[in-house]
mmCIF file of C-alpha atoms in Angstrom:
data_model
loop_
_atom_site.group_PDB
_atom_site.id
_atom_site.type_symbol
_atom_site.label_atom_id
_atom_site.label_comp_id
_atom_site.label_asym_id
_atom_site.label_seq_id
_atom_site.Cartn_x
_atom_site.Cartn_y
_atom_site.Cartn_z
ATOM 1 C CA MET J 1 -1.153 -7.835 10.265
ATOM 2 C CA ARG J 2 0.453 -4.677 11.537
ATOM 3 C CA HIS J 3 -1.191 -2.393 8.869
ATOM 4 C CA ARG J 4 -1.996 -2.380 5.333
ATOM 5 C CA ARG J 5 -1.457 0.233 2.577
ATOM 6 C CA LEU J 6 -2.650 0.804 -0.818
ATOM 7 C CA GLY J 7 -0.667 2.714 -3.312
ATOM 8 C CA ALA J 8 0.521 2.804 -6.927
ATOM 9 C CA ARG J 9 3.755 1.030 -7.588
ATOM 10 C CA ALA J 10 5.015 4.110 -9.650
ATOM 11 C CA THR J 11 8.675 4.602 -10.639
ATOM 12 C CA VAL J 12 10.649 7.224 -8.543
ATOM 13 C CA ALA J 13 10.525 9.419 -11.770
ATOM 14 C CA ALA J 14 6.832 9.217 -11.942
ATOM 15 C CA LEU J 15 6.541 10.147 -8.337
ATOM 16 C CA ALA J 16 8.740 13.072 -8.866
ATOM 17 C CA LEU J 17 6.638 14.236 -11.819
ATOM 18 C CA ALA J 18 3.447 13.742 -9.775
ATOM 19 C CA LEU J 19 4.798 15.998 -7.102
ATOM 20 C CA LEU J 20 5.922 18.582 -9.637
ATOM 21 C CA GLY J 21 2.464 18.653 -10.971
ATOM 22 C CA LEU J 22 0.854 19.145 -7.595
ATOM 23 C CA GLY J 23 3.123 21.965 -6.893
ATOM 24 C CA SER J 24 2.346 24.157 -9.763
ATOM 25 C CA GLY J 25 -0.661 25.733 -11.474
ATOM 26 C CA PRO J 26 -4.061 26.728 -10.163
ATOM 27 C CA ALA J 27 -5.604 24.937 -7.208
ATOM 28 C CA LEU J 28 -8.124 22.319 -8.048
ATOM 29 C CA ALA J 29 -10.501 23.528 -5.333
ATOM 30 C CA HIS J 30 -10.533 25.877 -2.517
ATOM 31 C CA ALA J 31 -9.027 24.381 0.634
ATOM 32 C CA PRO J 32 -11.561 23.284 3.070
ATOM 33 C CA LYS J 33 -11.239 24.055 6.764
ATOM 34 C CA PRO J 34 -9.728 21.163 8.843
ATOM 35 C CA SER J 35 -12.491 19.601 11.142
ATOM 36 C CA SER J 36 -10.646 20.485 14.199
ATOM 37 C CA PRO J 37 -6.978 21.567 15.114
ATOM 38 C CA ARG J 38 -6.241 18.034 16.473
ATOM 39 C CA TYR J 39 -3.112 17.413 14.314
ATOM 40 C CA THR J 40 0.240 18.907 14.061
ATOM 41 C CA ALA J 41 2.168 18.668 10.689
ATOM 42 C CA LEU J 42 5.994 18.099 10.795
ATOM 43 C CA ASP J 43 8.242 18.741 7.803
ATOM 44 C CA LEU J 44 10.497 15.819 7.484
ATOM 45 C CA GLY J 45 12.853 17.619 5.074
ATOM 46 C CA THR J 46 14.709 16.019 2.110
ATOM 47 C CA LEU J 47 17.980 14.466 1.115
ATOM 48 C CA GLY J 48 19.249 17.550 -0.480
ATOM 49 C CA GLY J 49 16.761 18.012 -3.121
ATOM 50 C CA ALA J 50 13.528 20.174 -3.301
ATOM 51 C CA TYR J 51 10.945 17.117 -3.040
ATOM 52 C CA SER J 52 10.313 14.223 -0.755
ATOM 53 C CA SER J 53 7.515 11.950 0.049
ATOM 54 C CA GLY J 54 6.551 9.856 3.086
ATOM 55 C CA VAL J 55 5.091 6.262 2.249
ATOM 56 C CA ALA J 56 4.844 4.265 5.510
ATOM 57 C CA LEU J 57 5.401 4.366 9.196
ATOM 58 C CA ASP J 58 5.520 2.311 12.423
ATOM 59 C CA ARG J 59 5.910 3.756 15.885
ATOM 60 C CA ASP J 60 9.699 4.471 15.512
ATOM 61 C CA THR J 61 10.254 5.036 11.814
ATOM 62 C CA VAL J 62 9.028 6.801 8.732
ATOM 63 C CA VAL J 63 10.093 5.632 5.330
ATOM 64 C CA GLY J 64 9.721 7.189 1.945
ATOM 65 C CA SER J 65 11.722 8.610 -1.003
ATOM 66 C CA SER J 66 13.452 11.880 -1.619
ATOM 67 C CA ALA J 67 15.077 13.707 -4.372
ATOM 68 C CA LEU J 68 18.854 14.266 -4.039
ATOM 69 C CA ALA J 69 20.543 17.607 -4.563
ATOM 70 C CA ASP J 70 20.222 17.352 -8.384
ATOM 71 C CA ASP J 71 16.369 16.886 -8.148
ATOM 72 C CA PHE J 72 16.655 14.060 -10.579
ATOM 73 C CA GLU J 73 17.677 11.039 -8.712
ATOM 74 C CA TRP J 74 15.516 9.745 -5.840
ATOM 75 C CA HIS J 75 16.695 7.602 -2.950
ATOM 76 C CA ALA J 76 14.785 5.707 -0.205
ATOM 77 C CA PHE J 77 15.048 7.125 3.312
ATOM 78 C CA ALA J 78 14.398 6.137 6.809
ATOM 79 C CA TYR J 79 13.416 8.949 9.315
ATOM 80 C CA ASP J 80 13.903 8.243 13.035
ATOM 81 C CA ARG J 81 10.808 9.683 14.792
ATOM 82 C CA SER J 82 12.726 10.041 18.140
ATOM 83 C CA THR J 83 15.998 11.748 16.866
ATOM 84 C CA ARG J 84 14.340 13.464 13.850
ATOM 85 C CA VAL J 85 17.188 12.296 11.628
ATOM 86 C CA MET J 86 16.564 11.289 7.979
ATOM 87 C CA THR J 87 18.984 8.657 6.621
ATOM 88 C CA ASP J 88 19.686 7.916 2.904
ATOM 89 C CA LEU J 89 19.348 4.252 2.378
ATOM 90 C CA GLY J 90 21.224 4.362 -1.027
ATOM 91 C CA THR J 91 20.678 1.911 -3.839
ATOM 92 C CA LEU J 92 21.769 -1.465 -5.111
ATOM 93 C CA GLY J 93 24.371 -0.004 -7.434
ATOM 94 C CA GLY J 94 21.833 1.809 -9.573
ATOM 95 C CA THR J 95 20.646 5.450 -9.681
ATOM 96 C CA SER J 96 17.400 5.245 -7.753
ATOM 97 C CA SER J 97 15.581 3.410 -4.835
ATOM 98 C CA SER J 98 12.126 3.715 -3.166
ATOM 99 C CA ALA J 99 10.960 2.460 0.147
ATOM 100 C CA LEU J 100 7.580 0.700 0.395
ATOM 101 C CA ASP J 101 7.066 -0.249 3.998
ATOM 102 C CA VAL J 102 8.708 -0.606 7.531
ATOM 103 C CA GLU J 103 8.268 -3.041 10.268
ATOM 104 C CA GLY J 104 10.536 -2.667 13.318
ATOM 105 C CA ARG J 105 14.113 -2.962 12.287
ATOM 106 C CA TYR J 106 13.352 -3.834 8.611
ATOM 107 C CA VAL J 107 12.715 -1.462 5.779
ATOM 108 C CA ILE J 108 11.636 -2.911 2.370
ATOM 109 C CA GLY J 109 11.704 -1.221 -1.048
ATOM 110 C CA ASP J 110 12.909 -1.490 -4.603
ATOM 111 C CA SER J 111 16.123 -0.333 -6.111
ATOM 112 C CA THR J 112 17.838 -0.177 -9.518
ATOM 113 C CA LEU J 113 21.002 -2.085 -10.232
ATOM 114 C CA ALA J 114 24.127 -0.832 -12.101
ATOM 115 C CA ASP J 115 22.622 -2.648 -15.267
ATOM 116 C CA GLY J 116 19.298 -0.798 -14.872
ATOM 117 C CA ASN J 117 17.268 -3.786 -13.802
ATOM 118 C CA SER J 118 15.257 -3.552 -10.525
ATOM 119 C CA ARG J 119 15.526 -5.695 -7.447
ATOM 120 C CA GLY J 120 13.663 -5.738 -4.186
ATOM 121 C CA PHE J 121 15.677 -4.929 -1.027
ATOM 122 C CA VAL J 122 15.576 -5.222 2.792
ATOM 123 C CA HIS J 123 17.419 -2.751 4.919
ATOM 124 C CA ASP J 124 18.153 -3.615 8.543
ATOM 125 C CA LEU J 125 18.036 -0.413 10.639
ATOM 126 C CA ARG J 126 20.127 -2.045 13.376
ATOM 127 C CA THR J 127 23.108 -3.244 11.335
ATOM 128 C CA HIS J 128 22.753 -0.661 8.553
ATOM 129 C CA ARG J 129 23.069 -3.214 5.996
ATOM 130 C CA THR J 130 20.951 -3.670 2.841
ATOM 131 C CA HIS J 131 20.287 -7.042 1.445
ATOM 132 C CA THR J 132 19.229 -7.772 -2.159
ATOM 133 C CA ILE J 133 16.210 -9.918 -2.783
ATOM 134 C CA GLY J 134 17.067 -12.075 -5.731
ATOM 135 C CA THR J 135 15.154 -13.618 -8.751
ATOM 136 C CA PHE J 136 14.104 -17.100 -9.899
ATOM 137 C CA GLY J 137 16.522 -16.798 -12.953
ATOM 138 C CA GLY J 138 15.174 -13.747 -14.408
ATOM 139 C CA SER J 139 16.169 -9.976 -14.488
ATOM 140 C CA GLY J 140 14.166 -8.478 -11.648
ATOM 141 C CA SER J 141 12.210 -8.675 -8.490
ATOM 142 C CA GLN J 142 9.900 -6.396 -6.449
ATOM 143 C CA VAL J 143 8.560 -6.184 -2.823
ATOM 144 C CA SER J 144 4.870 -5.910 -1.925
ATOM 145 C CA GLY J 145 4.679 -6.224 1.909
ATOM 146 C CA ILE J 146 6.179 -7.433 5.068
ATOM 147 C CA ASP J 147 4.713 -8.968 8.261
ATOM 148 C CA GLY J 148 6.366 -10.908 10.962
ATOM 149 C CA GLY J 149 9.750 -10.399 9.388
ATOM 150 C CA VAL J 150 8.676 -12.231 6.070
ATOM 151 C CA VAL J 151 8.775 -10.092 2.932
ATOM 152 C CA VAL J 152 6.522 -10.932 -0.085
ATOM 153 C CA GLY J 153 6.568 -9.869 -3.615
ATOM 154 C CA SER J 154 7.251 -11.219 -7.078
ATOM 155 C CA ALA J 155 10.293 -12.162 -9.043
ATOM 156 C CA ARG J 156 11.033 -13.110 -12.725
ATOM 157 C CA THR J 157 11.696 -16.595 -13.928
ATOM 158 C CA PRO J 158 14.296 -17.584 -16.441
ATOM 159 C CA GLY J 159 14.120 -15.582 -19.746
ATOM 160 C CA ASP J 160 11.486 -13.344 -18.045
ATOM 161 C CA GLN J 161 8.821 -15.754 -19.068
ATOM 162 C CA ASN J 162 6.749 -15.432 -15.882
ATOM 163 C CA THR J 163 6.630 -13.929 -12.509
ATOM 164 C CA HIS J 164 6.276 -16.000 -9.385
ATOM 165 C CA ALA J 165 5.349 -14.995 -5.966
ATOM 166 C CA TYR J 166 7.930 -15.407 -3.150
ATOM 167 C CA ALA J 167 8.372 -15.226 0.516
ATOM 168 C CA TYR J 168 11.715 -14.001 1.903
ATOM 169 C CA ASP J 169 12.639 -14.335 5.456
ATOM 170 C CA ALA J 170 14.480 -11.040 6.535
ATOM 171 C CA ARG J 171 16.129 -12.777 9.506
ATOM 172 C CA THR J 172 17.575 -15.947 7.659
ATOM 173 C CA ARG J 173 17.684 -14.192 4.135
ATOM 174 C CA VAL J 174 15.950 -17.549 2.773
ATOM 175 C CA MET J 175 13.823 -16.859 -0.359
ATOM 176 C CA THR J 176 11.063 -19.464 -1.044
ATOM 177 C CA GLU J 177 9.488 -19.535 -4.519
ATOM 178 C CA LEU J 178 5.660 -20.045 -4.244
ATOM 179 C CA GLY J 179 5.092 -20.985 -7.865
ATOM 180 C CA SER J 180 1.414 -21.160 -8.799
ATOM 181 C CA PRO J 181 -1.571 -23.565 -8.269
ATOM 182 C CA VAL J 182 -1.029 -24.820 -11.879
ATOM 183 C CA GLY J 183 2.749 -25.570 -11.632
ATOM 184 C CA PRO J 184 5.896 -23.650 -12.589
ATOM 185 C CA ASP J 185 4.564 -22.610 -15.885
ATOM 186 C CA GLY J 186 1.747 -20.491 -14.241
ATOM 187 C CA THR J 187 2.167 -16.885 -13.088
ATOM 188 C CA SER J 188 1.697 -15.597 -9.735
ATOM 189 C CA THR J 189 2.350 -12.265 -7.572
ATOM 190 C CA ALA J 190 1.990 -11.637 -3.901
ATOM 191 C CA THR J 191 -0.099 -8.661 -2.827
ATOM 192 C CA GLY J 192 0.424 -8.993 0.894
ATOM 193 C CA ILE J 193 1.088 -11.181 3.935
ATOM 194 C CA SER J 194 -0.553 -11.511 7.432
ATOM 195 C CA GLU J 195 0.575 -13.128 10.663
ATOM 196 C CA GLY J 196 3.841 -13.970 8.854
ATOM 197 C CA ARG J 197 2.149 -16.985 7.378
ATOM 198 C CA TYR J 198 -0.736 -16.156 4.921
ATOM 199 C CA VAL J 199 0.274 -14.825 1.575
ATOM 200 C CA ALA J 200 -2.368 -13.417 -0.709
ATOM 201 C CA GLY J 201 -2.234 -12.368 -4.292
ATOM 202 C CA THR J 202 -3.100 -13.233 -7.866
ATOM 203 C CA TRP J 203 -2.221 -16.240 -10.071
ATOM 204 C CA ASP J 204 -3.011 -17.162 -13.676
ATOM 205 C CA HIS J 205 -2.707 -20.053 -16.133
ATOM 206 C CA PRO J 206 0.240 -20.398 -18.554
ATOM 207 C CA GLY J 207 0.105 -18.341 -21.688
ATOM 208 C CA THR J 208 -2.867 -16.189 -20.526
ATOM 209 C CA PRO J 209 -2.826 -12.422 -19.922
ATOM 210 C CA PHE J 210 -1.632 -11.759 -16.362
ATOM 211 C CA GLU J 211 -4.074 -8.847 -16.173
ATOM 212 C CA GLY J 212 -7.004 -11.265 -15.794
ATOM 213 C CA GLY J 213 -5.830 -13.423 -12.882
ATOM 214 C CA HIS J 214 -7.411 -15.355 -10.058
ATOM 215 C CA ALA J 215 -7.206 -14.486 -6.376
ATOM 216 C CA PHE J 216 -5.317 -16.862 -4.116
ATOM 217 C CA VAL J 217 -4.215 -17.445 -0.492
ATOM 218 C CA HIS J 218 -1.039 -19.436 0.329
ATOM 219 C CA ASP J 219 -0.363 -20.859 3.736
ATOM 220 C CA LEU J 220 3.538 -20.854 4.303
ATOM 221 C CA ARG J 221 3.214 -23.477 7.159
ATOM 222 C CA THR J 222 1.062 -26.020 5.270
ATOM 223 C CA ARG J 223 2.108 -24.952 1.769
ATOM 224 C CA ALA J 224 -1.659 -25.256 0.870
ATOM 225 C CA TRP J 225 -2.951 -23.045 -2.015
ATOM 226 C CA THR J 226 -6.598 -21.822 -1.842
ATOM 227 C CA ASP J 227 -7.887 -20.576 -5.212
ATOM 228 C CA LEU J 228 -10.391 -17.886 -4.249
ATOM 229 C CA SER J 229 -11.788 -17.557 -7.701
ATOM 230 C CA ARG J 230 -13.646 -20.729 -7.288
ATOM 231 C CA TYR J 231 -16.022 -18.952 -5.170
ATOM 232 C CA ASP J 232 -17.084 -16.096 -7.260
ATOM 233 C CA ASN J 233 -18.003 -17.933 -10.590
ATOM 234 C CA GLY J 234 -16.560 -14.888 -12.375
ATOM 235 C CA VAL J 235 -14.242 -14.002 -15.135
ATOM 236 C CA SER J 236 -11.301 -12.755 -13.005
ATOM 237 C CA SER J 237 -10.383 -11.760 -9.599
ATOM 238 C CA LYS J 238 -7.652 -10.206 -7.651
ATOM 239 C CA VAL J 239 -6.614 -9.429 -4.062
ATOM 240 C CA THR J 240 -6.118 -5.830 -2.894
ATOM 241 C CA SER J 241 -5.665 -6.327 0.921
ATOM 242 C CA ILE J 242 -5.060 -8.784 3.625
ATOM 243 C CA THR J 243 -5.171 -8.260 7.442
ATOM 244 C CA GLY J 244 -5.344 -11.046 9.948
ATOM 245 C CA HIS J 245 -7.517 -13.699 8.759
ATOM 246 C CA THR J 246 -9.326 -11.547 6.238
ATOM 247 C CA VAL J 247 -8.548 -11.077 2.637
ATOM 248 C CA VAL J 248 -10.370 -8.623 0.374
ATOM 249 C CA GLY J 249 -10.348 -7.977 -3.292
ATOM 250 C CA THR J 250 -12.478 -7.490 -6.398
ATOM 251 C CA PHE J 251 -14.052 -9.854 -9.016
ATOM 252 C CA GLN J 252 -15.496 -9.526 -12.468
ATOM 253 C CA PRO J 253 -18.793 -11.350 -12.759
ATOM 254 C CA LYS J 254 -19.503 -13.381 -16.044
ATOM 255 C CA PRO J 255 -21.533 -11.521 -18.488
ATOM 256 C CA ASP J 256 -25.163 -12.585 -19.286
ATOM 257 C CA GLY J 257 -24.674 -12.033 -22.963
ATOM 258 C CA PRO J 258 -22.000 -11.270 -25.619
ATOM 259 C CA SER J 259 -22.331 -7.373 -25.204
ATOM 260 C CA ASP J 260 -23.040 -7.368 -21.336
ATOM 261 C CA ARG J 261 -20.219 -6.584 -18.925
ATOM 262 C CA PRO J 262 -21.582 -6.441 -15.342
ATOM 263 C CA PRO J 263 -19.714 -4.032 -12.917
ATOM 264 C CA GLU J 264 -16.875 -5.423 -10.772
ATOM 265 C CA ARG J 265 -17.800 -6.349 -7.131
ATOM 266 C CA GLY J 266 -15.861 -6.412 -3.983
ATOM 267 C CA PHE J 267 -15.360 -9.722 -1.983
ATOM 268 C CA ALA J 268 -14.118 -10.749 1.440
ATOM 269 C CA TYR J 269 -12.730 -14.191 2.352
ATOM 270 C CA ASP J 270 -12.256 -15.495 5.983
ATOM 271 C CA ILE J 271 -9.227 -17.816 6.036
ATOM 272 C CA ARG J 272 -10.295 -19.579 9.199
ATOM 273 C CA SER J 273 -13.891 -20.352 8.405
ATOM 274 C CA GLY J 274 -13.492 -20.620 4.554
ATOM 275 C CA VAL J 275 -16.491 -18.187 4.159
ATOM 276 C CA TRP J 276 -16.475 -16.066 0.934
ATOM 277 C CA SER J 277 -18.725 -12.978 0.767
ATOM 278 C CA ASP J 278 -19.918 -10.935 -2.036
ATOM 279 C CA LEU J 279 -19.529 -7.210 -0.852
ATOM 280 C CA GLY J 280 -21.326 -5.742 -3.824
ATOM 281 C CA PRO J 281 -20.431 -3.189 -6.628
ATOM 282 C CA GLU J 282 -20.096 -0.359 -3.815
ATOM 283 C CA MET J 283 -16.928 -2.011 -2.677
ATOM 284 C CA ALA J 284 -15.213 -2.696 -6.043
ATOM 285 C CA TYR J 285 -12.567 0.192 -6.103
ATOM 286 C CA ARG J 286 -9.528 -0.673 -4.216
ATOM 287 C CA PRO J 287 -11.052 -2.309 -1.130
ATOM 288 C CA ILE J 288 -8.902 -2.404 1.896
ATOM 289 C CA VAL J 289 -9.366 -4.141 5.240
ATOM 290 C CA THR J 290 -8.703 -3.231 8.857
ATOM 291 C CA GLY J 291 -10.168 -5.532 11.608
ATOM 292 C CA HIS J 292 -13.729 -6.314 10.611
ATOM 293 C CA THR J 293 -14.259 -3.164 8.387
ATOM 294 C CA VAL J 294 -13.730 -3.108 4.638
ATOM 295 C CA LEU J 295 -13.208 0.339 3.135
ATOM 296 C CA ALA J 296 -13.404 1.332 -0.561
ATOM 297 C CA THR J 297 -13.696 4.487 -2.588
ATOM 298 C CA THR J 298 -16.814 5.450 -4.343
ATOM 299 C CA ARG J 299 -18.263 8.631 -5.889
ATOM 300 C CA PRO J 300 -18.926 10.797 -3.935
ATOM 301 C CA GLY J 301 -16.998 9.846 -0.723
ATOM 302 C CA ALA J 302 -16.149 6.389 0.234
ATOM 303 C CA TYR J 303 -17.821 3.352 1.977
ATOM 304 C CA ALA J 304 -17.106 1.346 5.076
ATOM 305 C CA TYR J 305 -18.601 -2.127 5.091
ATOM 306 C CA ASP J 306 -18.880 -4.010 8.571
ATOM 307 C CA LEU J 307 -18.362 -7.687 7.992
ATOM 308 C CA ARG J 308 -20.068 -8.575 11.224
ATOM 309 C CA THR J 309 -23.312 -6.669 10.704
ATOM 310 C CA ARG J 310 -23.249 -6.640 6.955
ATOM 311 C CA THR J 311 -24.043 -2.833 6.986
ATOM 312 C CA LEU J 312 -22.697 -0.151 4.761
ATOM 313 C CA SER J 313 -21.955 3.419 5.757
ATOM 314 C CA ALA J 314 -20.706 6.395 3.713
ATOM 315 C CA PHE J 315 -17.883 8.798 4.767
ATOM 316 C CA GLY J 316 -15.864 11.590 3.258
ATOM 317 C CA PRO J 317 -16.461 15.294 2.558
ATOM 318 C CA GLY J 318 -17.782 14.927 -1.021
ATOM 319 C CA PRO J 319 -18.596 15.773 -3.780
ATOM 320 C CA GLY J 320 -15.717 13.833 -5.322
ATOM 321 C CA ARG J 321 -13.897 10.572 -4.443
ATOM 322 C CA THR J 322 -12.367 10.007 -1.074
ATOM 323 C CA TYR J 323 -9.351 7.653 -1.543
ATOM 324 C CA ILE J 324 -8.186 5.212 1.159
ATOM 325 C CA ASN J 325 -4.404 4.744 1.001
ATOM 326 C CA GLY J 326 -3.533 3.242 4.470
ATOM 327 C CA VAL J 327 -5.363 1.630 7.339
ATOM 328 C CA ALA J 328 -4.280 0.376 10.874
ATOM 329 C CA GLY J 329 -6.510 -0.582 13.800
ATOM 330 C CA LYS J 330 -9.411 2.000 13.970
ATOM 331 C CA TYR J 331 -7.833 4.550 11.623
ATOM 332 C CA ALA J 332 -7.788 5.140 7.948
ATOM 333 C CA ALA J 333 -5.922 7.799 5.955
ATOM 334 C CA GLY J 334 -5.857 8.978 2.417
ATOM 335 C CA ASP J 335 -6.836 12.040 0.340
ATOM 336 C CA THR J 336 -9.835 13.592 -1.235
ATOM 337 C CA ASN J 337 -10.728 14.753 -4.793
ATOM 338 C CA PRO J 338 -11.186 17.500 -5.461
ATOM 339 C CA GLY J 339 -7.998 18.385 -3.726
ATOM 340 C CA PRO J 340 -6.008 16.446 -2.927
ATOM 341 C CA PHE J 341 -6.418 17.173 0.874
ATOM 342 C CA ALA J 342 -5.017 14.670 3.378
ATOM 343 C CA TYR J 343 -7.414 13.186 6.019
ATOM 344 C CA VAL J 344 -7.562 10.758 8.903
ATOM 345 C CA TYR J 345 -10.750 8.805 9.429
ATOM 346 C CA ARG J 346 -11.696 6.943 12.539
ATOM 347 C CA VAL J 347 -13.677 3.819 11.778
ATOM 348 C CA ASP J 348 -15.420 3.251 15.083
ATOM 349 C CA THR J 349 -16.491 6.912 15.643
ATOM 350 C CA GLY J 350 -16.945 8.163 12.151
ATOM 351 C CA ALA J 351 -14.722 11.103 12.946
ATOM 352 C CA PHE J 352 -13.248 12.638 9.724
ATOM 353 C CA THR J 353 -10.458 14.955 10.114
ATOM 354 C CA LEU J 354 -8.744 17.041 7.289
ATOM 355 C CA LEU J 355 -5.041 17.452 7.848
ATOM 356 C CA PRO J 356 -3.120 20.803 7.708
ATOM 357 C CA ALA J 357 -0.410 21.186 4.861
ATOM 358 C CA LEU J 358 3.044 22.784 5.590
ATOM 359 C CA GLY J 359 2.013 26.244 4.633
ATOM 360 C CA GLY J 360 0.553 25.528 1.268
ATOM 361 C CA VAL J 361 -2.818 24.169 0.323
ATOM 362 C CA HIS J 362 -2.755 20.556 -0.908
ATOM 363 C CA SER J 363 -1.566 17.336 0.712
ATOM 364 C CA THR J 364 -1.900 13.618 0.584
ATOM 365 C CA ALA J 365 -1.639 10.844 3.286
ATOM 366 C CA SER J 366 -0.130 7.568 2.421
ATOM 367 C CA ASP J 367 -0.237 5.583 5.643
ATOM 368 C CA VAL J 368 -1.475 5.645 9.259
ATOM 369 C CA ASP J 369 -0.600 4.022 12.503
ATOM 370 C CA ARG J 370 -2.641 2.525 15.322
ATOM 371 C CA ARG J 371 -2.362 5.785 17.264
ATOM 372 C CA GLY J 372 -3.809 7.854 14.299
ATOM 373 C CA ALA J 373 -0.424 9.350 13.229
ATOM 374 C CA ALA J 374 -0.281 9.627 9.452
ATOM 375 C CA VAL J 375 2.546 10.210 6.858
ATOM 376 C CA GLY J 376 2.496 11.409 3.335
ATOM 377 C CA ASN J 377 3.521 14.702 1.679
ATOM 378 C CA SER J 378 2.239 18.203 1.677
ATOM 379 C CA ALA J 379 2.900 21.531 0.161
ATOM 380 C CA LEU J 380 5.183 24.290 1.633
ATOM 381 C CA ALA J 381 4.186 27.883 1.314
ATOM 382 C CA SER J 382 4.347 29.107 -2.259
ATOM 383 C CA THR J 383 6.818 31.664 -3.447
ATOM 384 C CA ASP J 384 4.938 32.023 -6.716
ATOM 385 C CA PRO J 385 1.847 34.209 -6.695
ATOM 386 C CA SER J 386 0.335 32.213 -9.475
ATOM 387 C CA SER J 387 0.412 28.875 -7.519
ATOM 388 C CA PRO J 388 -1.191 27.952 -4.288
ATOM 389 C CA ASP J 389 1.601 25.560 -3.404
ATOM 390 C CA GLY J 390 5.317 25.472 -3.053
ATOM 391 C CA VAL J 391 7.381 22.284 -3.185
ATOM 392 C CA TYR J 392 6.243 19.181 -1.491
ATOM 393 C CA HIS J 393 7.859 17.610 1.426
ATOM 394 C CA ALA J 394 7.395 14.378 3.331
ATOM 395 C CA THR J 395 5.105 15.026 6.247
ATOM 396 C CA LEU J 396 4.287 13.378 9.661
ATOM 397 C CA TRP J 397 0.893 14.273 11.064
ATOM 398 C CA THR J 398 0.596 13.495 14.872
ATOM 399 C CA VAL J 399 -2.307 13.924 17.150
ATOM 400 C CA ARG J 400 -2.173 16.908 19.531
ATOM 401 C CA HIS J 401 -2.734 16.349 23.160
ATOM 402 C CA GLY J 402 -4.111 18.937 25.494
#
């Protein structure tokens, strides 16, 4: 897979409120010094409003969301890294939209319709056309990831009784319903896709709370389902990330007694070999995989787990959590707490670099590419003496050379 991100699927309004909260009030912690002046921060601007936030990137494009001039409505944007032009991707007839990821010519995201419901979309940067991802008879759909031109997510069934995972080919615009291992009455949602073929996510039985769930992998070529929950002998499980032939997630072990609730644990599954591995409780918070390394947040800092050597190593500045929001190749990016302070971590060398803000103090990184460039948002200089930060703008951090 090109890369993999983690992030909350918040509404555009919630994102706006989060940015407003970060830009006011006292600092949560004194800003630490960046490890070295290796990165340059570029302000990507806005679509006319005060706030914007970068979400994902590839070598040519940054995508995210920005407030419009009224600072109330938010639209998805695509920023051309060569021309430095930000383009408003509009909506599907509603008032707001948000971008989730980009792969070459395709930007994926979610948008409101004129009736207030939400649908996933694919925007073609070459043709400048936006295509709506439909439903399975219900009111809405949403996107989760893209790889090899195939978009995955979930869509509602008739009467909004269930959600079913789907695979949508951005080139042919054909949408395939994946259903569930227990038939059409079961629920499923896709978390991600790798190699344009392997879809990973969570499914559940009919009529049961979807929050429980069972991890799965679906092969689009063979149409074979693999129920990963059969390996863990637990109560529930879910997928959080997939890259290449490796799926990672978390599972809840069965209690030993009526009052016992063991801590959640992380797992990894190799699609080629069929080997399932218990990664332990240290890897139970939002595990994300890149290559042969699984990363997860802990307290303090974060852990990196090498799947080849079965060794665990800690990273991060401490004393709070180090959140991992995106990985690609040898790099991971996220933010620290206390803070937030954006960072880039190099998995192979252990180098941990704090990233500069745009004149303010705080920042967050949402994604990183294979060259170590990161995207997110950071604070401009404050005009209010009582606040350490000004407004937040989408930010691209690139490695300095020379």
